[in-house]
PDB file of C-alpha atoms in Angstrom:
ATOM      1  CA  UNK A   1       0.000   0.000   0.000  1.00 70.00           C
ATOM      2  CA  UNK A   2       0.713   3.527  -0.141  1.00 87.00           C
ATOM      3  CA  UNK A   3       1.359   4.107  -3.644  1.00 93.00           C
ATOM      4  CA  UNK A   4       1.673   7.890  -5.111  1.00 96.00           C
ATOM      5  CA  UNK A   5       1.366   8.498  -8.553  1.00 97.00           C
ATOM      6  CA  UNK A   6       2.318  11.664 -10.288  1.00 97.00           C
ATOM      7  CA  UNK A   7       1.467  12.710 -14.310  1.00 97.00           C
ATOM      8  CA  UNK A   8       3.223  13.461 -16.692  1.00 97.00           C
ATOM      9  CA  UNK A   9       6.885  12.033 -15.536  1.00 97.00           C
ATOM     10  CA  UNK A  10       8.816  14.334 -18.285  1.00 97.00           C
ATOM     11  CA  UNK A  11       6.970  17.545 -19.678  1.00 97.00           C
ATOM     12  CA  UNK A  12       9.192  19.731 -22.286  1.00 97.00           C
ATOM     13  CA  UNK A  13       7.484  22.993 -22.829  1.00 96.00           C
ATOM     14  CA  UNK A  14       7.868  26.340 -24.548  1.00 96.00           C
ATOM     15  CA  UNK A  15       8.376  29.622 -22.653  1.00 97.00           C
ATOM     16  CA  UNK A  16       5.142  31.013 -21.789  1.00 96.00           C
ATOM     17  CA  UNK A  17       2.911  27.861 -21.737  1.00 96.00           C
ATOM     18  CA  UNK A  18       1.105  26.810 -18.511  1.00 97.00           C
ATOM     19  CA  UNK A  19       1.717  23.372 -17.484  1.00 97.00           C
ATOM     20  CA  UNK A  20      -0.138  21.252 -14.908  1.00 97.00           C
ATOM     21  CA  UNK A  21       1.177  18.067 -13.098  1.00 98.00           C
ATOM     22  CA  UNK A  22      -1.490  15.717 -11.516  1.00 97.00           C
ATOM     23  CA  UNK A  23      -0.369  14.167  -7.578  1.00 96.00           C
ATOM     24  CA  UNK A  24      -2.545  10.851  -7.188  1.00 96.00           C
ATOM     25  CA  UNK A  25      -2.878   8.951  -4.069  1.00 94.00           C
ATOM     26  CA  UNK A  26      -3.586   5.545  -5.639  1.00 94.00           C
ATOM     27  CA  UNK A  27      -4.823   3.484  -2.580  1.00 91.00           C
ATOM     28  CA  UNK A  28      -5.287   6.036   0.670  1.00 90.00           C
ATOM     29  CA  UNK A  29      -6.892   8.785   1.216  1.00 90.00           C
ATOM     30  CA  UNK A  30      -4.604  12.206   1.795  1.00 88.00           C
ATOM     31  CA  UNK A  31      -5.657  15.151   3.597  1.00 81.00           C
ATOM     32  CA  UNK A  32      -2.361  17.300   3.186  1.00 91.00           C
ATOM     33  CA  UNK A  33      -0.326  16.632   0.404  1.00 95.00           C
ATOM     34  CA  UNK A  34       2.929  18.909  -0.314  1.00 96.00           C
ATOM     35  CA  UNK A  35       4.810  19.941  -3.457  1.00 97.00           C
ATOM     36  CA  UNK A  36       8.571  20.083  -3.610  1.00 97.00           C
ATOM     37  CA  UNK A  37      11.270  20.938  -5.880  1.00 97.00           C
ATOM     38  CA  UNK A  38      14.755  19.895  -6.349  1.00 96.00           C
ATOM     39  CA  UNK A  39      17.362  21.123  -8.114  1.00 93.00           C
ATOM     40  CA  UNK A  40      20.580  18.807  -9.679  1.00 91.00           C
ATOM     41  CA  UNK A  41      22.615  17.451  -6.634  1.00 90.00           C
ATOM     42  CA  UNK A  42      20.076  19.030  -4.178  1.00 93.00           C
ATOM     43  CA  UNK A  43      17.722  18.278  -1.680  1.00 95.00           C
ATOM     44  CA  UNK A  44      14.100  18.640  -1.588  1.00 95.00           C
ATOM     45  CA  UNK A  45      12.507  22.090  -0.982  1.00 94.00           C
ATOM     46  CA  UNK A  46       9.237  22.391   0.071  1.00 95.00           C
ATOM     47  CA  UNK A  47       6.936  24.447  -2.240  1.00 96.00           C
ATOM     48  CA  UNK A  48       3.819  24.189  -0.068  1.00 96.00           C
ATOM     49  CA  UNK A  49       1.289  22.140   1.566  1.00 94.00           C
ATOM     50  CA  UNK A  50      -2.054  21.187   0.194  1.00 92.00           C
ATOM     51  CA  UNK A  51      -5.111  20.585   1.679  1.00 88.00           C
ATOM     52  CA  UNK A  52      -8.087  18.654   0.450  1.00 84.00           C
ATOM     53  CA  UNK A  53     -10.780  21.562  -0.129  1.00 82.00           C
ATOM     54  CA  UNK A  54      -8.986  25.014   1.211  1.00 85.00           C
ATOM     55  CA  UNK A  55      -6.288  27.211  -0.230  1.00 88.00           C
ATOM     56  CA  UNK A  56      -2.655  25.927  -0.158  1.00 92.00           C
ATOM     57  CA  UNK A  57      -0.204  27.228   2.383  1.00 93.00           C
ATOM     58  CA  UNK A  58       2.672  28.074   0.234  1.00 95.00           C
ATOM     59  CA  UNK A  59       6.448  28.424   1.796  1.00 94.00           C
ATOM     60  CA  UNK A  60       8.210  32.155   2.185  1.00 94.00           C
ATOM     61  CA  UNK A  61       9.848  32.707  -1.499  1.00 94.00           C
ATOM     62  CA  UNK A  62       7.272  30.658  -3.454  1.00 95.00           C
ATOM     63  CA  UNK A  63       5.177  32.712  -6.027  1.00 94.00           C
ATOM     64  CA  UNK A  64       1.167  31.624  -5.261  1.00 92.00           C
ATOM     65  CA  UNK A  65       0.380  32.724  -8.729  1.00 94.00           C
ATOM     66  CA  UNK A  66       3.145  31.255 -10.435  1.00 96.00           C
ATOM     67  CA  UNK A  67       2.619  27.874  -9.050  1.00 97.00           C
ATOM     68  CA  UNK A  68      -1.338  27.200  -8.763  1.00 96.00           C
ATOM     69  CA  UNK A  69      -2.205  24.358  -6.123  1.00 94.00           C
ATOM     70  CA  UNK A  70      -5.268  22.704  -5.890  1.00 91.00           C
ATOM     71  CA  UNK A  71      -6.341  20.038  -3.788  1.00 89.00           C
ATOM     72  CA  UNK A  72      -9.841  18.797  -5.571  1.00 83.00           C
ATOM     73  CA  UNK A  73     -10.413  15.431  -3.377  1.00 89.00           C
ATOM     74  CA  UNK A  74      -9.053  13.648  -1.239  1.00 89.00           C
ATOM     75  CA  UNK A  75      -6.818  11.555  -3.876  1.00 92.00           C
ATOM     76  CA  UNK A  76      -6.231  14.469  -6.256  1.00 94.00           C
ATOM     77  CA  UNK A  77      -3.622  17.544  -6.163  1.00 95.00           C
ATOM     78  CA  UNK A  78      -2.710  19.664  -9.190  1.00 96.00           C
ATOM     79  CA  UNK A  79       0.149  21.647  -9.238  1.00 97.00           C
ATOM     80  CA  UNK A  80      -0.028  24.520 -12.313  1.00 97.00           C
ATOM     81  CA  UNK A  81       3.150  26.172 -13.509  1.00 97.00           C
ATOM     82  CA  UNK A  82       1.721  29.031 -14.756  1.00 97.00           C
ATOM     83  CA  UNK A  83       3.545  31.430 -17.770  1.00 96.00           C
ATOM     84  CA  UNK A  84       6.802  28.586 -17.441  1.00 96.00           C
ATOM     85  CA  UNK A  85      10.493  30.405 -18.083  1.00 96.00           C
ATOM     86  CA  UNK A  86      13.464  28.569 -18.278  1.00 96.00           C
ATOM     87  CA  UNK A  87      13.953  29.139 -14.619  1.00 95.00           C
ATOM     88  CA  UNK A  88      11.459  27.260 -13.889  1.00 96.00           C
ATOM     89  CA  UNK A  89      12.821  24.090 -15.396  1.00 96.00           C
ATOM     90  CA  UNK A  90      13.434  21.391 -12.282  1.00 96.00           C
ATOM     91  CA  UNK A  91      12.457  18.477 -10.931  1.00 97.00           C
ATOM     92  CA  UNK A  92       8.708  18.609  -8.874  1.00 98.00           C
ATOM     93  CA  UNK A  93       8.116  16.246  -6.744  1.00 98.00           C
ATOM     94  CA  UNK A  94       5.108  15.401  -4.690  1.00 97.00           C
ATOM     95  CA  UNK A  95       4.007  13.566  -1.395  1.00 96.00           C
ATOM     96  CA  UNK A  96       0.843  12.366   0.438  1.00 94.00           C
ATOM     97  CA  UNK A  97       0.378  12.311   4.039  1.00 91.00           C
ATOM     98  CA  UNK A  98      -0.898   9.017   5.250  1.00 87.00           C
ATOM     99  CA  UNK A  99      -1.648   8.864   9.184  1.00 77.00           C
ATOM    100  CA  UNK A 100      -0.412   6.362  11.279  1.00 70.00           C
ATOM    101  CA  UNK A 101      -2.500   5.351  13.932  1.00 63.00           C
ATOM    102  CA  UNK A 102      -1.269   6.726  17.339  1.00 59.00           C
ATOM    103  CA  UNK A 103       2.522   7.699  15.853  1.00 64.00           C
ATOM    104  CA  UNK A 104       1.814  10.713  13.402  1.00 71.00           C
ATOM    105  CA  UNK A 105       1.643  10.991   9.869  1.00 80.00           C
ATOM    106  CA  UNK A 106       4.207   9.294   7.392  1.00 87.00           C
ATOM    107  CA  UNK A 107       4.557  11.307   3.572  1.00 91.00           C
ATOM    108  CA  UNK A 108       4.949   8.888   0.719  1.00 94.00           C
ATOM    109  CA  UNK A 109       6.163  10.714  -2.937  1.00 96.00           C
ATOM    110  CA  UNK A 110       5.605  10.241  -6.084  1.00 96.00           C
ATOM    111  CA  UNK A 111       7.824   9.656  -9.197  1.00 97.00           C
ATOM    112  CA  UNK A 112       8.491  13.428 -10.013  1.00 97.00           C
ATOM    113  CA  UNK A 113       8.072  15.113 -12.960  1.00 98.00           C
ATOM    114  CA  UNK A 114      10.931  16.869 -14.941  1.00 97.00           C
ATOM    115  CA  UNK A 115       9.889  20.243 -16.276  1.00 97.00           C
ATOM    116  CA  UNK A 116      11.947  21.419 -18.860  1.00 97.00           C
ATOM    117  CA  UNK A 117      10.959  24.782 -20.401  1.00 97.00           C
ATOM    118  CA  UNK A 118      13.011  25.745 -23.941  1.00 96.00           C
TER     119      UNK A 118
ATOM    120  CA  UNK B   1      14.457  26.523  12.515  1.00 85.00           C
ATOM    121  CA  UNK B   2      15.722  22.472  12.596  1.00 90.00           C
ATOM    122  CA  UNK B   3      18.826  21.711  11.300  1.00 93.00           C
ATOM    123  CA  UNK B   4      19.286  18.642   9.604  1.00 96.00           C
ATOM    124  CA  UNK B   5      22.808  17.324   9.024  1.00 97.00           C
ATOM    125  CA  UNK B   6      23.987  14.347   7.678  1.00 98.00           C
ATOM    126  CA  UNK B   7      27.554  12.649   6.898  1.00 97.00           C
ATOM    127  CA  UNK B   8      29.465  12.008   5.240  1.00 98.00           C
ATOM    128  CA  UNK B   9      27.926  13.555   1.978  1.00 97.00           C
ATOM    129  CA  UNK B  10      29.537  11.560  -0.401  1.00 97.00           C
ATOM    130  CA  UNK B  11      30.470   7.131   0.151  1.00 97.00           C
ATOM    131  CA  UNK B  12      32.193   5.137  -2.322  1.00 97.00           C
ATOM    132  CA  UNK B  13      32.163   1.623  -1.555  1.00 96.00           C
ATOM    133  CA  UNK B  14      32.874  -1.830  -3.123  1.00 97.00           C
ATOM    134  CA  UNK B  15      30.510  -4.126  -3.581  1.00 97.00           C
ATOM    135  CA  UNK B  16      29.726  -6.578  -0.344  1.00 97.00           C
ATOM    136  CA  UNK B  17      31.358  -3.523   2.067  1.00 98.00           C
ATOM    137  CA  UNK B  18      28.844  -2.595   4.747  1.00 97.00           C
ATOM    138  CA  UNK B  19      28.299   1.307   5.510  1.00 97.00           C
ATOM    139  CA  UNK B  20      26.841   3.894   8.018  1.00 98.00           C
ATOM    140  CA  UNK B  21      24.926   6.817   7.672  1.00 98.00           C
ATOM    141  CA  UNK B  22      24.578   9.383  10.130  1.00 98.00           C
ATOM    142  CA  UNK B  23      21.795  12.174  10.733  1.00 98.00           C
ATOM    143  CA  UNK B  24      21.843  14.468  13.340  1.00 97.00           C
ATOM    144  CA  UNK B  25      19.387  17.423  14.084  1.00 95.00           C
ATOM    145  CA  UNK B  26      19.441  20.626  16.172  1.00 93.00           C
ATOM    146  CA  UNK B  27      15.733  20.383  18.157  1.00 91.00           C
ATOM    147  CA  UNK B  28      13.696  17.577  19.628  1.00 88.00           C
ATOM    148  CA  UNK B  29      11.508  16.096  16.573  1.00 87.00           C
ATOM    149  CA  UNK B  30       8.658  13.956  16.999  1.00 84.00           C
ATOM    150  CA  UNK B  31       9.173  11.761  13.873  1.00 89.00           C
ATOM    151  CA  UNK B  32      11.943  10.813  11.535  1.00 93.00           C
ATOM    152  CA  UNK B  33      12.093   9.394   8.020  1.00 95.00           C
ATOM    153  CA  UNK B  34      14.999   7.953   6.066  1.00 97.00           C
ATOM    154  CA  UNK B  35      14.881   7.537   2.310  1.00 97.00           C
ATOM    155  CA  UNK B  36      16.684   6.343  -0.998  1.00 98.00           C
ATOM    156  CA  UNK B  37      16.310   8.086  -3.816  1.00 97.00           C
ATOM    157  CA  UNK B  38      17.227   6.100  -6.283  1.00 93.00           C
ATOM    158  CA  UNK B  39      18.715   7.668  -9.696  1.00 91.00           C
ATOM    159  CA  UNK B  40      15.675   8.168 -11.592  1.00 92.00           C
ATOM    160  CA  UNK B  41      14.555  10.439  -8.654  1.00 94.00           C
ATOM    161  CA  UNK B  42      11.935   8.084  -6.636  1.00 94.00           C
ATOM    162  CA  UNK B  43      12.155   8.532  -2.927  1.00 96.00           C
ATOM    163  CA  UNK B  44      11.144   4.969  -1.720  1.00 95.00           C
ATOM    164  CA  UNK B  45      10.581   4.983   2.117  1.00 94.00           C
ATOM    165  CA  UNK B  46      12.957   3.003   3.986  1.00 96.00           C
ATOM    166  CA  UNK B  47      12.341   3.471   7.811  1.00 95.00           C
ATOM    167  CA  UNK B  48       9.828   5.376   9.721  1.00 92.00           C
ATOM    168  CA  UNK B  49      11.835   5.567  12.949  1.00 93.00           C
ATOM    169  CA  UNK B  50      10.916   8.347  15.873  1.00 90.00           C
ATOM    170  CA  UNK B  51      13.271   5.914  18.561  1.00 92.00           C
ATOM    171  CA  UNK B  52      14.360   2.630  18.569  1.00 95.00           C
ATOM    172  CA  UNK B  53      15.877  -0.005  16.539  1.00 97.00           C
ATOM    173  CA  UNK B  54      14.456  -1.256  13.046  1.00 96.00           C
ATOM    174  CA  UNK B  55      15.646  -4.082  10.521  1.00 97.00           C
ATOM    175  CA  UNK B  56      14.442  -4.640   6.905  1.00 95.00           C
ATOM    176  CA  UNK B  57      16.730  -7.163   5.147  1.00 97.00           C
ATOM    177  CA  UNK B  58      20.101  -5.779   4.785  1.00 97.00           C
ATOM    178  CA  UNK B  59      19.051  -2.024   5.383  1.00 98.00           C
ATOM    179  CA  UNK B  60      18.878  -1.119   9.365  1.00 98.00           C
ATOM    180  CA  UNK B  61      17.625   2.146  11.014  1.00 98.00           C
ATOM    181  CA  UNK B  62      18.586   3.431  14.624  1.00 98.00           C
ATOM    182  CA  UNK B  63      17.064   6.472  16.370  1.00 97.00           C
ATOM    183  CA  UNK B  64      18.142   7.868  19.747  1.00 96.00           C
ATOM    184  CA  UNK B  65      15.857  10.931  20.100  1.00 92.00           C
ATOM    185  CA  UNK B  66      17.398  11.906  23.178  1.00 93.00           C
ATOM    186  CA  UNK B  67      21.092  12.609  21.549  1.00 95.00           C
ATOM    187  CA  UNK B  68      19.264  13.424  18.437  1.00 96.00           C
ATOM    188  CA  UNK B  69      20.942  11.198  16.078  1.00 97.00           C
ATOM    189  CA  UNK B  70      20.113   8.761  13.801  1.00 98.00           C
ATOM    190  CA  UNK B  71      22.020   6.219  12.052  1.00 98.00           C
ATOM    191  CA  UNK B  72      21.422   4.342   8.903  1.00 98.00           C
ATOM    192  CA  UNK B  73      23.201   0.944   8.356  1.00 98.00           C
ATOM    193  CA  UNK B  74      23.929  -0.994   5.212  1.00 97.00           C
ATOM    194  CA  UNK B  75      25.367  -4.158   5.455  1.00 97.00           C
ATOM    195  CA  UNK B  76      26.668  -5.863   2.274  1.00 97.00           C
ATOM    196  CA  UNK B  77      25.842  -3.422  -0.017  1.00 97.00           C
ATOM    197  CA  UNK B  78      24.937  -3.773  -3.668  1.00 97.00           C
ATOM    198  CA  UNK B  79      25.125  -1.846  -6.737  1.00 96.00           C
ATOM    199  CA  UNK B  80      21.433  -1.083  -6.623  1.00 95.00           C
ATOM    200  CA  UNK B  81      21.899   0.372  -3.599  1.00 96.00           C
ATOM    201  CA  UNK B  82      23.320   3.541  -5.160  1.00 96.00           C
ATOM    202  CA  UNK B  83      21.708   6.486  -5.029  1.00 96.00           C
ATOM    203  CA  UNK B  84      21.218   9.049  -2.280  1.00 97.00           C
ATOM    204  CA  UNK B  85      19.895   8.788   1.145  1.00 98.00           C
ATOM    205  CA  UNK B  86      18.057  10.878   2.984  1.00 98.00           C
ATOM    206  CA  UNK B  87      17.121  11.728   6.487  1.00 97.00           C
ATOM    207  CA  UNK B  88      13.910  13.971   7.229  1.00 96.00           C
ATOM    208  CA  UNK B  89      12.458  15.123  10.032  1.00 94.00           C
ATOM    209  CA  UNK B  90       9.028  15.749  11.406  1.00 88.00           C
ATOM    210  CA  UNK B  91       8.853  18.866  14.352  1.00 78.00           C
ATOM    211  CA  UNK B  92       6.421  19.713  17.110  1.00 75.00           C
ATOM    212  CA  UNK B  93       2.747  19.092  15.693  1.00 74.00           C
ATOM    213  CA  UNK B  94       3.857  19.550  12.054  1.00 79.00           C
ATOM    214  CA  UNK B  95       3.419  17.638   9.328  1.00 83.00           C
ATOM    215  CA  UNK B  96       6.008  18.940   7.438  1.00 89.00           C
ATOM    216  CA  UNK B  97       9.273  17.357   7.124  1.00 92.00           C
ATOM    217  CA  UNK B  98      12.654  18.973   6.919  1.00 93.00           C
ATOM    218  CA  UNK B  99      15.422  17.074   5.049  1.00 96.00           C
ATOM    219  CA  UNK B 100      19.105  16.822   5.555  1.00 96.00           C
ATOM    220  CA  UNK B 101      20.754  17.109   2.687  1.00 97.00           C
ATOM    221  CA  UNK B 102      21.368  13.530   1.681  1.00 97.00           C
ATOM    222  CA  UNK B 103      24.430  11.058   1.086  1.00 98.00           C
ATOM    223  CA  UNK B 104      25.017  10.155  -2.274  1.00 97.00           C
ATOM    224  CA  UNK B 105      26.330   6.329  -1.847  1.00 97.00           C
ATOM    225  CA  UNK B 106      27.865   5.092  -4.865  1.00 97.00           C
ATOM    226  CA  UNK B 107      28.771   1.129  -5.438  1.00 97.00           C
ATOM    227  CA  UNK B 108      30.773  -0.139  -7.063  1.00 97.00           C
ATOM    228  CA  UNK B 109      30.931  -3.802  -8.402  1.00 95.00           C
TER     229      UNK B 109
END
């Protein structure tokens, strides 16, 4: 169990085009999921956190309007890259939050998607 | 905020050598997660460890939340063990983790 599925894996775009990735939780349910993005030979950095039916909390240095978050259902987040530039090109990743019973909650991620933007 | 450090950053090993990870953090945390992400970028979860001791095949996972350490052991390591490791952690009532940032373990056969 626990299985996160994210859409497209590899997206090659043209300056100026939107594009949206799709975060599935394929068998739980996911109140809070959470966007990061990683750069070559980095770690993760946290984008923002998602929450099934309210506005995402986004993390200090992360343009709301740039990257559009919404949380549709409880299986579904969508992460827009709105008007892409070539700085935008990286490596999104995305996780679910899956509670564990007395302990906390335990995030599971996706694939990633590789945004490249010519 | 947390700190998250972890050594050494880079590991070259030979196949069948046995290796340990080390995570250590700046605050109490309430959770801690270690990961491999493997070198088409999938994190695959290896422990979920706030304290204690945990085994899964060759790949163990100790937490002493007290010292606020935790150590990742690999014991006759493979080639498709390669990749990077990471240690995240989980503070106060948050659900948001905060990763180290990672040890790139290369293997070689």
């Amino acid at each position: 169990g626990a299985v996160v599925s994210q859409h497209p894996s590899r997206v090659i775009c043209k300056s100026g085009t939107s594009v949206k990735i799709e975060c599935r939780s394929l068998d739980f349910q996911a109140t809070t999921m959470f966007w990061y993005r990683q750069f070559p030979k980095q770690s993760l950095m946290l984008m923002a956190t998602s929450n099934e039916g309210s506005k995402a909390t986004y993390e200090q240095g992360v343009e709301k309007d740039k990257f559009l978050i919404n949380h549709a259902s409880l299986t579904l987040s969508t992460l827009t890259v709105t008007s892409a530039h070539p700085e935008d090109s990286s490596f999104y990743i995305c996780s679910a939050s899956r509670p564990r019973l007395a302990i906390g909650n335990e995030q599971f991620f996706g694939p990633g998607t590789r945004l490249t933007v010519l | 905020g947390i700190q998250v450090e972890q050594s050494p950053p880079d590991l070259i090993l030979q196949e069948g050598a046995n290796s340990t990870l080390r995570c250590n953090f700046s605050d109490s945390v309430n959770n801690l997660q270690w990961f491999h992400q493997n070198p088409w970028g999938q994190l695959i979860n290896l422990f979920y460890i706030p304290s204690g001791t945990k085994q899964n095949g060759r790949l163990s996972a100790t937490t002493v939340a007290t010292e606020r350490y935790s150590l990742l052991y690999i014991s006759s390591s493979q080639t498709t063990d390669s990749g990077v490791y990471f240690c995240a952690v989980y503070q106060g009532g948050s659900e948001k983790l905060v990763f180290g940032k990672g040890t790139k373990l290369t293997v070689n056969p």
